[in-house]
Coordinates of C-alpha atoms and ligand atoms in Angstrom, one line a residue:
X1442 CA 0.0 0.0 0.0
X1443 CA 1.2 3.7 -0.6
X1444 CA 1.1 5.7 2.1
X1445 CA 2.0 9.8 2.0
X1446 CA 3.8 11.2 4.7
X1447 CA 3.5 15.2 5.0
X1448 CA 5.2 17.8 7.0
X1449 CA 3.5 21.3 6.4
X1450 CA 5.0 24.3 7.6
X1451 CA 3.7 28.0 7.3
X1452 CA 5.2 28.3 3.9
X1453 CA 5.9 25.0 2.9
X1454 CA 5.1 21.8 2.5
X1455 CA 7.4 18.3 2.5
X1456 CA 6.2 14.7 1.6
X1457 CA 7.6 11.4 1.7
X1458 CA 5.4 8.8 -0.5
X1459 CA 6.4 5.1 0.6
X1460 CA 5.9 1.7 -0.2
X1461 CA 4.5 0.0 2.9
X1462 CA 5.3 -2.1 4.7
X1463 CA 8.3 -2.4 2.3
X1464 CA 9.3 1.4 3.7
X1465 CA 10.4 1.8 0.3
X1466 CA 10.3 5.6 -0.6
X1467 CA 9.1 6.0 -4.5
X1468 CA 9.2 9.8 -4.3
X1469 CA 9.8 12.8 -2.3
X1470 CA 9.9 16.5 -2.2
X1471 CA 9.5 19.6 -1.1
X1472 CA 6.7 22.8 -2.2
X1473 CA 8.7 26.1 -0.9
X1474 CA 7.5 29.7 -0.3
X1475 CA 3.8 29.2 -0.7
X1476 CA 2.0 32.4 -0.6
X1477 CA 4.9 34.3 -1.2
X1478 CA 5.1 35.0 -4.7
X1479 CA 7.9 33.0 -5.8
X1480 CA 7.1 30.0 -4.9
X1481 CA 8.4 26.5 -6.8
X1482 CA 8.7 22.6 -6.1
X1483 CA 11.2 19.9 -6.1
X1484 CA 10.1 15.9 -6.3
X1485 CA 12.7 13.6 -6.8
X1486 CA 11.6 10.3 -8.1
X1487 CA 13.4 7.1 -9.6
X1488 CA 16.4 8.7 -9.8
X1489 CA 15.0 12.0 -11.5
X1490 CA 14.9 15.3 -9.4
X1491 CA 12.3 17.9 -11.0
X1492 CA 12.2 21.6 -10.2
X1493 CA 9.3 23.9 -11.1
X1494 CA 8.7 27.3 -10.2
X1495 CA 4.5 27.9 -10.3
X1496 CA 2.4 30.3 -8.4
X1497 CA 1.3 28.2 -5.2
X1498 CA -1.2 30.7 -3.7
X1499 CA -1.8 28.6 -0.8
X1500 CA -1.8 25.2 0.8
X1501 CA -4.1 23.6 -1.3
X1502 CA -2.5 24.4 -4.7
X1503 CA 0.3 23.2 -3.7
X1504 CA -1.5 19.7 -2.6
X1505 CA -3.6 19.9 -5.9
X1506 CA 0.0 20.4 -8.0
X1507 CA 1.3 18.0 -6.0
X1508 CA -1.5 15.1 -6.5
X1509 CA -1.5 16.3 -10.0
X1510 CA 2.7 15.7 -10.7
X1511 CA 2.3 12.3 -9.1
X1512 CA 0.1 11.1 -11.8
X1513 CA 1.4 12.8 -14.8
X1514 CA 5.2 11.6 -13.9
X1515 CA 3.4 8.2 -13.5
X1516 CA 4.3 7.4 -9.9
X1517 CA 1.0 6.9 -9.4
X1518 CA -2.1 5.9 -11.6
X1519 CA -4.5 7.2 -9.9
X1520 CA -4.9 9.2 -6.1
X1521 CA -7.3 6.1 -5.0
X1522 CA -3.8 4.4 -4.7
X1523 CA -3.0 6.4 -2.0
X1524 CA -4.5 5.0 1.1
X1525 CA -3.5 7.3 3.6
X1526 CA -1.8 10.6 4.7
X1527 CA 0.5 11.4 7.4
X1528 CA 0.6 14.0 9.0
X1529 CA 3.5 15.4 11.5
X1530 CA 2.2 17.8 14.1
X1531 CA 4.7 19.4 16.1
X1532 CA 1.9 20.3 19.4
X1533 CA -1.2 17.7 20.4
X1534 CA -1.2 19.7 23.9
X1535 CA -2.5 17.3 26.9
X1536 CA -5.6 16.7 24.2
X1537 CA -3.5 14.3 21.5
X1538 CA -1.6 11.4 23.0
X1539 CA -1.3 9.1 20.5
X1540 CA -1.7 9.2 16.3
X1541 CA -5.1 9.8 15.6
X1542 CA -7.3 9.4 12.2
X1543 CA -8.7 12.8 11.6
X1544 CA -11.9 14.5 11.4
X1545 CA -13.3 17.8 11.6
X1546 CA -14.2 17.6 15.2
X1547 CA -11.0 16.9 15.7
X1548 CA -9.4 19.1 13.4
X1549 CA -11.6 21.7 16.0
X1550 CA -9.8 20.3 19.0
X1551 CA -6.1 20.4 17.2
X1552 CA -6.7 24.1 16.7
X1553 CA -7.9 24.7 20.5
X1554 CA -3.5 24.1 20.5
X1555 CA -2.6 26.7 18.2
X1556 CA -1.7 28.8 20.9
X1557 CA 1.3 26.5 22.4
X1558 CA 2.5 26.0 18.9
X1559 CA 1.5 29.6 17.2
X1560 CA 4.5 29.3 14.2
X1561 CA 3.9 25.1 13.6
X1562 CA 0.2 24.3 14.3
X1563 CA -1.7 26.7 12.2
X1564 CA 0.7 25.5 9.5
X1565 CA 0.1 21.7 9.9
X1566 CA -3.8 22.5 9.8
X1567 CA -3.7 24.5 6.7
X1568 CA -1.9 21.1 5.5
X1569 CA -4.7 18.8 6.6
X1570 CA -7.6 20.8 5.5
X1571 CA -5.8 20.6 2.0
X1572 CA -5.2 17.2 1.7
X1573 CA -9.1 16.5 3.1
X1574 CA -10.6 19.2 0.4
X1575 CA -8.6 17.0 -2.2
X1576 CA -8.7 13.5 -1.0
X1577 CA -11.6 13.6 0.6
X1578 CA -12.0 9.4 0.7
X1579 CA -8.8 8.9 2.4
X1580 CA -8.0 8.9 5.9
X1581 CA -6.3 11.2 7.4
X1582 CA -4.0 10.7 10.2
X1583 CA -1.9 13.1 12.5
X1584 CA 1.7 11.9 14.7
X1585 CA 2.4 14.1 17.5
X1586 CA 5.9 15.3 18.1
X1587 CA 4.7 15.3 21.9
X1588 CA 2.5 12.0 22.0
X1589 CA 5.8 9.9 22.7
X1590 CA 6.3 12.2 25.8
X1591 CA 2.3 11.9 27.1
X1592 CA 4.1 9.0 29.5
X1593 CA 5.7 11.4 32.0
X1594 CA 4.4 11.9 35.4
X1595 CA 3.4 14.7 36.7
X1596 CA 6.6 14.8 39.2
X1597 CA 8.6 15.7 35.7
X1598 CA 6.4 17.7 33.4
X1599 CA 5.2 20.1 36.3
X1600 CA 7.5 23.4 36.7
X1601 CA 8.1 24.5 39.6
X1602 CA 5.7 27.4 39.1
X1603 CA 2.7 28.4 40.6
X1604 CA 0.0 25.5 40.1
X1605 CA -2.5 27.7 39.2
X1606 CA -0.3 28.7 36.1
X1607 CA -0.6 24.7 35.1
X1608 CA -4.2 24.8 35.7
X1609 CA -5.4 27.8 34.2
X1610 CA -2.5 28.0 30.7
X1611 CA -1.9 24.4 30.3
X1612 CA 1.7 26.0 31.5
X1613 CA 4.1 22.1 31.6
X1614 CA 6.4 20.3 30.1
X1615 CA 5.1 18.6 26.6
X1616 CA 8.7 17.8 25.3
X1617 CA 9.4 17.6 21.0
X1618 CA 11.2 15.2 18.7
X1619 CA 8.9 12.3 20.6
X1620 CA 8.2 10.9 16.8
X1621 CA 12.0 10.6 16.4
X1622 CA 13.1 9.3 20.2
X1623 CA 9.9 7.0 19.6
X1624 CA 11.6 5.8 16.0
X1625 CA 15.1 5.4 18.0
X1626 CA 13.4 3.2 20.9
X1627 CA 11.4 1.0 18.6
X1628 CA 14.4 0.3 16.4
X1629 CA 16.9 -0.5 19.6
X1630 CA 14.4 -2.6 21.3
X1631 CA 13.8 -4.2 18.1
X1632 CA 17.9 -4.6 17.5
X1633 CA 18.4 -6.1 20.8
X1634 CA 15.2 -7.9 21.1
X1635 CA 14.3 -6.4 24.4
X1636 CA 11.3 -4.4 26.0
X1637 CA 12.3 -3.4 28.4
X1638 CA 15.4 -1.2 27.8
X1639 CA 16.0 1.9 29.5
X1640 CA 18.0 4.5 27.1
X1641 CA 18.9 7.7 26.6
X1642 CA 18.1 8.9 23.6
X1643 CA 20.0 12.1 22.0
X1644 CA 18.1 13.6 19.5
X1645 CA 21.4 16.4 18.0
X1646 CA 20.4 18.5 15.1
X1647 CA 19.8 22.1 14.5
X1648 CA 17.1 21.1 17.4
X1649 CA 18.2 18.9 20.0
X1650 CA 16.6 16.9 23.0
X1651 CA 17.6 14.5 25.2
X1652 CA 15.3 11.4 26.4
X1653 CA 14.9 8.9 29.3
X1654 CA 13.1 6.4 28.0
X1655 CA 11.9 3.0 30.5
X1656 CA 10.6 0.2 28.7
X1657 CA 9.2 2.1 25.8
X1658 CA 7.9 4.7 28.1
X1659 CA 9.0 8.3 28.6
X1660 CA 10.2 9.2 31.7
X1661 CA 11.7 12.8 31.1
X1662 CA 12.8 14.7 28.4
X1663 CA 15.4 17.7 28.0
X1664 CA 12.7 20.3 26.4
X1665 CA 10.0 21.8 28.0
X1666 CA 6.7 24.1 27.5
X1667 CA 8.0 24.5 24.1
X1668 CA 11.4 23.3 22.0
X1669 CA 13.8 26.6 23.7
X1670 CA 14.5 24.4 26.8
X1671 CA 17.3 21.6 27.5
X1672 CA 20.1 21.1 25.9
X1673 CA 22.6 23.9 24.1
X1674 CA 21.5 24.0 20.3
X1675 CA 22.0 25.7 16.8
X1676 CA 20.5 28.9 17.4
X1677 CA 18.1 27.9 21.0
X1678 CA 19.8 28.7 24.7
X1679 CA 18.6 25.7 26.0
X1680 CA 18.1 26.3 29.8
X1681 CA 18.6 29.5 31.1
X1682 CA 18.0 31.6 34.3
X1683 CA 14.6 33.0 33.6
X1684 CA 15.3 36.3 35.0
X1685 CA 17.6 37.5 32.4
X1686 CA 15.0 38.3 30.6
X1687 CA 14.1 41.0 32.8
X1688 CA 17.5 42.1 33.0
X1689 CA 18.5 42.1 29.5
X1690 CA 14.9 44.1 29.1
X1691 CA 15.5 46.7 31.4
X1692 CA 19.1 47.4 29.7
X1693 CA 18.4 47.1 26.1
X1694 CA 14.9 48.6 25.9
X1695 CA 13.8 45.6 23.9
X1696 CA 10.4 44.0 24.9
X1697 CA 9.4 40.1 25.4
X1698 CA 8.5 39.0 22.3
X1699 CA 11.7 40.7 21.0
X1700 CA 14.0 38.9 23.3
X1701 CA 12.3 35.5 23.4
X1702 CA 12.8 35.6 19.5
X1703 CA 16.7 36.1 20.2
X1704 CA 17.1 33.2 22.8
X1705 CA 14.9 30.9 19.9
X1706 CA 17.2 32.5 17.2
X1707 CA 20.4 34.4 17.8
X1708 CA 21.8 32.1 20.7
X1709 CA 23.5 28.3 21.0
X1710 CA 26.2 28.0 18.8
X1711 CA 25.6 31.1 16.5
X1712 CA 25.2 33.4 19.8
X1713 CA 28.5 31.6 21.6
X1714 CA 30.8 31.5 18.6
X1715 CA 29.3 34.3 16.5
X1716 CA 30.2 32.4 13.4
X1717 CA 27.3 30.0 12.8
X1718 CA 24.6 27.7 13.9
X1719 CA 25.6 25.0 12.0
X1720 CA 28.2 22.7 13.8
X1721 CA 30.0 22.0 10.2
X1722 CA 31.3 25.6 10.2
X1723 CA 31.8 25.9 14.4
X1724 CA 33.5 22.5 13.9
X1725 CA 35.8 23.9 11.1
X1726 CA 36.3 27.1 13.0
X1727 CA 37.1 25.2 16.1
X1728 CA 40.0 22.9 14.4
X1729 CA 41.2 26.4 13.0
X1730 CA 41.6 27.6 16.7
X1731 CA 39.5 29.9 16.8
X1732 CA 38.5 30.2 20.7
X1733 CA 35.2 31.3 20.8
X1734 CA 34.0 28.5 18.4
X1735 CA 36.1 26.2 20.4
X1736 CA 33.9 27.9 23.3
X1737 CA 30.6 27.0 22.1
X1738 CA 31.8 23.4 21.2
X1739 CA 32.9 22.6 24.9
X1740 CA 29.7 24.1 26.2
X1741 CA 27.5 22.3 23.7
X1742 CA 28.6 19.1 24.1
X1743 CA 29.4 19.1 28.2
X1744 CA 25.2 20.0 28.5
X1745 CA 24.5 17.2 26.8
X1746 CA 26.6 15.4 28.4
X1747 CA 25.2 16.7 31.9
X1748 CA 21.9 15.4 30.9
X1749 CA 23.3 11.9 30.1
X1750 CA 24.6 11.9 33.4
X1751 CA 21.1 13.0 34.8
X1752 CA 19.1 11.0 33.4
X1753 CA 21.3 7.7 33.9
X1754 CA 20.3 9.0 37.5
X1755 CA 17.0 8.9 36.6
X1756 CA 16.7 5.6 35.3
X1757 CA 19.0 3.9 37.9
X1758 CA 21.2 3.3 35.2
X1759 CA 20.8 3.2 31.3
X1760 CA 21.0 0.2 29.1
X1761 CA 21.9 2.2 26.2
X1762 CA 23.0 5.5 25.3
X1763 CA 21.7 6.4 21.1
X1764 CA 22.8 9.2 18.9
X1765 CA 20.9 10.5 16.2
X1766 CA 19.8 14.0 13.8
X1767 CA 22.1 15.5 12.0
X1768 CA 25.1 15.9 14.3
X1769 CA 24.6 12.8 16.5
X1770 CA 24.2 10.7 13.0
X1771 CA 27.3 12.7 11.5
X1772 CA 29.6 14.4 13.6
X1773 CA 32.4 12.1 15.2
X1774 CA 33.9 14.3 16.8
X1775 CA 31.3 15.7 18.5
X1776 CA 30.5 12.2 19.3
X1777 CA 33.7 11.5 20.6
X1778 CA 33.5 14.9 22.5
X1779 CA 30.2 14.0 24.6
X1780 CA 31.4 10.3 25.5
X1781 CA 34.6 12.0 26.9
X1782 CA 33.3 14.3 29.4
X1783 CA 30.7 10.9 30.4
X1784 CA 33.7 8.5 31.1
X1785 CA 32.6 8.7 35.2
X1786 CA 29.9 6.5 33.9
X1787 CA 31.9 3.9 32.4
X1788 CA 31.4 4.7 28.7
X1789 CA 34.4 4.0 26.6
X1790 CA 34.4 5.3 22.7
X1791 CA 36.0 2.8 20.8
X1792 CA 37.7 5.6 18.1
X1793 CA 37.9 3.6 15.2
X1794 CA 34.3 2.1 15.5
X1795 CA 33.2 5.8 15.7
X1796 CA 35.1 6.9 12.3
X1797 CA 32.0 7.3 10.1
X1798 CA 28.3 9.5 9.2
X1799 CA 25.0 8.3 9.0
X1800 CA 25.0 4.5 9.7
X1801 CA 23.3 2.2 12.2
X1802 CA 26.8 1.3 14.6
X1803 CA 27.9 0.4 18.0
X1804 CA 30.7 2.9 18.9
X1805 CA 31.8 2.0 22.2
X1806 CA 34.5 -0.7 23.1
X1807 CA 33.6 -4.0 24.7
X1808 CA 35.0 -3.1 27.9
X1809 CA 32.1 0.2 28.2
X1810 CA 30.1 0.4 31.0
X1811 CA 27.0 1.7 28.8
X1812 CA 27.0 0.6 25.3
X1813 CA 26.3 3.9 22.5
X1814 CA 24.8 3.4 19.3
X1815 CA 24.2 5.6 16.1
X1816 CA 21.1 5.1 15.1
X1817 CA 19.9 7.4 12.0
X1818 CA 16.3 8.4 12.9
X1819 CA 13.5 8.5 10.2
X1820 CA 10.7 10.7 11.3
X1821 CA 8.8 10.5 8.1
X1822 CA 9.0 6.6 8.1
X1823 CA 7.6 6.7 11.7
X1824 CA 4.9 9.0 10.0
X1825 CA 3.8 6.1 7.7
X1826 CA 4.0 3.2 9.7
X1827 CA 1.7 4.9 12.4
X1828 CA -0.6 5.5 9.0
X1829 CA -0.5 2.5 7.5
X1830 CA -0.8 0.6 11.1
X1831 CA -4.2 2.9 11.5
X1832 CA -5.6 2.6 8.0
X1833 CA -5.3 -1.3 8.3
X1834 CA -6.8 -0.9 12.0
X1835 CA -9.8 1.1 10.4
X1836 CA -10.8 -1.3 7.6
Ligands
LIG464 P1 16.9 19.9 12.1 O1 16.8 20.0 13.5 O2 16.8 21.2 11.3 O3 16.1 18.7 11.5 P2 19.2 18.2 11.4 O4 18.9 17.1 12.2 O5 19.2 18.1 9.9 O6 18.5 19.5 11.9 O7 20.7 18.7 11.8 C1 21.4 19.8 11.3 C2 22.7 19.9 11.9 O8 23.5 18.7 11.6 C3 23.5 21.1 11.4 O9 24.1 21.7 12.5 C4 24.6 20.4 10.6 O10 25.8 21.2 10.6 C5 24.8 19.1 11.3 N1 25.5 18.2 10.4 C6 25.1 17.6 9.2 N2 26.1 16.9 8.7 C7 27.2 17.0 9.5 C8 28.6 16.6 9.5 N3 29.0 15.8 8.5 N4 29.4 16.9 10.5 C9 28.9 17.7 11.5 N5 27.7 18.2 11.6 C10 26.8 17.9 10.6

């Protein structure tokens, strides 16, 4: 069966059509700058890549083109062939806590969560209204980045805060990237044949979170309320002393919103090394001795290495430690930089086994304490299989 898996944001839109439950992907591809004026599309398909630039107006042009390339490039005959859509929702609030086939009482509900999410949600509902205007006999089906996390107790997603602030703004932890630390724990327990693992899962992109996970079960997770807390990341402070805010407020004359937009944006690597957010460029910088990117690298890679320690704590000690996203599935040295400032727990790199990007490996010698794997994560893929395993459920 074919099943689409979609990511809409507020200007574009990414899908991933697979073969299930081969997990094949026949095409994928990305609509840019919708409702911007010049707007244009990639898919890349058997080994073609096409590019067109086309007016999309709005979300459901961009659906109709797309619905429309996929017959007349002949990777599908015909739209009944689809039997379901995915769709990745970064907020499902305390409302969503597990994939759900749409409707438009429930498409009602998702929006009443548009105000934890304001610059993802609207987006992803834009997306789903699309694809039910235009398919309106398939099923539609939305994965929660937070439903993976719905497992905490309360003794970890409450703040500290007054409780009336939890009761009255939904103010908690919901913790992100769930769809990809619930990918990560599916495929270890499935590679060890075991249920009942307890890992840490390290989630290191752009984004980044870190996850204690018992026996397929969330027990805390490094971001909070929204994706700004945790861990050090490209462009995000992580955690922070709230009252700098205040502070920073009262010297620079720039308001809340204004200052909330630089911890999200100008801070991480790009604020510590002022050279970028991308840890390619803060890595190169750092080998070329330049001290503050050497800075940011030591700061990035001892918090998440403080919250490995933490949460081996939490669990009473972790089976396995995973790395995945873009720097966890590629950067070595990084890597090779966390493990070393975790060696009080017994985890041992094993540097050759570590000299490689992007594969499924073990990296740590026989002798660690905590085995560390690299384990590329496949959010889309996680997308469809929670599609296809609710389409199948539904018939
Ligand atoms: P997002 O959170 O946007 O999904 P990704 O998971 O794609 O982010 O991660 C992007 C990060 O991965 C960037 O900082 C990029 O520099 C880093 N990255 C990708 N390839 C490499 C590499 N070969 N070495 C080091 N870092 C890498």
């Amino acid at each position: 069966m074919k099943i689409l898996s979609v990511n809409a944001g507020s200007s574009s839109l990414k899908f991933t059509l697979f073969e299930m439950p081969a997990k094949e992907v026949i095409a994928s591809g990305v609509f840019e700058k919708i409702g911007l004026g010049d707007s244009f599309y990639t898919i890349k398909y058997s080994g073609e890549k096409l590019r067109k630039e086309k007016n999309l107006f709005d979300h459901s042009i961009a659906v109709n083109t797309l619905i429309e390339e996929l017959i007349s490039l002949q990777i599908i005959s015909s739209l009944e062939e689809i039997e379901g859509v995915g769709h990745r929702i970064v907020h499902g609030g305390s409302e969503f806590l597990e994939s759900v086939i749409m409707n438009e009482e429930l498409v009602q509900k998702l929006a009443l969560c548009n105000d934890l999410a304001p610059l993802h949600n609207p987006a992803h509902i834009m997306g789903i209204k699309a694809f039910m205007g235009a398919m309106p006999n398939t099923p539609q089906i939305c994965v929660f980045d937070t439903a993976f996390h719905s497992t905490m107790k309360e003794k970890e997603y409450l703040y500290p805060l007054p409780y009336e602030w939890y009761e009255k703004y939904q103010v908690r932890k919901y913790g992100f990237h769930g769809t990809s630390h619930r990918f990560i724990t599916k495929t270890l327990s499935e590679y060890l044949n075991r249920n009942d693992l307890k890992i840490i899962s390290c989630h290191i992109g752009n984004g980044g979170s870190v996850t204690a996970i018992d026996s397929n079960k969330v027990v805390d997770t490094s971001m909070g309320f929204t994706p700004l807390a945790g861990i050090m990341m490209g462009t995000r402070c992580g955690d922070i002393d709230a009252s700098i805010l205040s502070y920073v407020s009262k010297k620079t004359g720039k308001n809340l919103d204004e200052l909330t937009n630089d911890l999200n944006k100008a801070s991480g690597l790009l604020g510590v090394s002022g050279i970028s957010s991308d840890s390619r460029d803060v890595e190169q910088a750092a080998e070329e001795g330049n001290p503050r990117a050497i800075l940011a690298q030591e700061m990035y890679a001892q918090k998440i290495a403080n919250y490995i320690a933490m949460y081996n704590n939490l669990l009473n000690g972790a089976d396995v430690i995973a790395f995945t996203a873009g720097v966890g599935e590629n950067s070595k040295h990084m890597r090779e930089l966390v493990i070393s400032k975790i060696a009080s727990l017994g985890v041992k790199i094993d540097v050759s086994k570590n000299d490689f990007r992007g594969e499924f490996r073990l990296i740590t010698s026989d002798d660690s304490k905590i085995p560390v794997y690299v384990v590329p994560t496949d959010e889309e893929l996680m997308i469809a299989i929670d599609t296809m395993n609710l389409v199948l459920n539904n018939n």
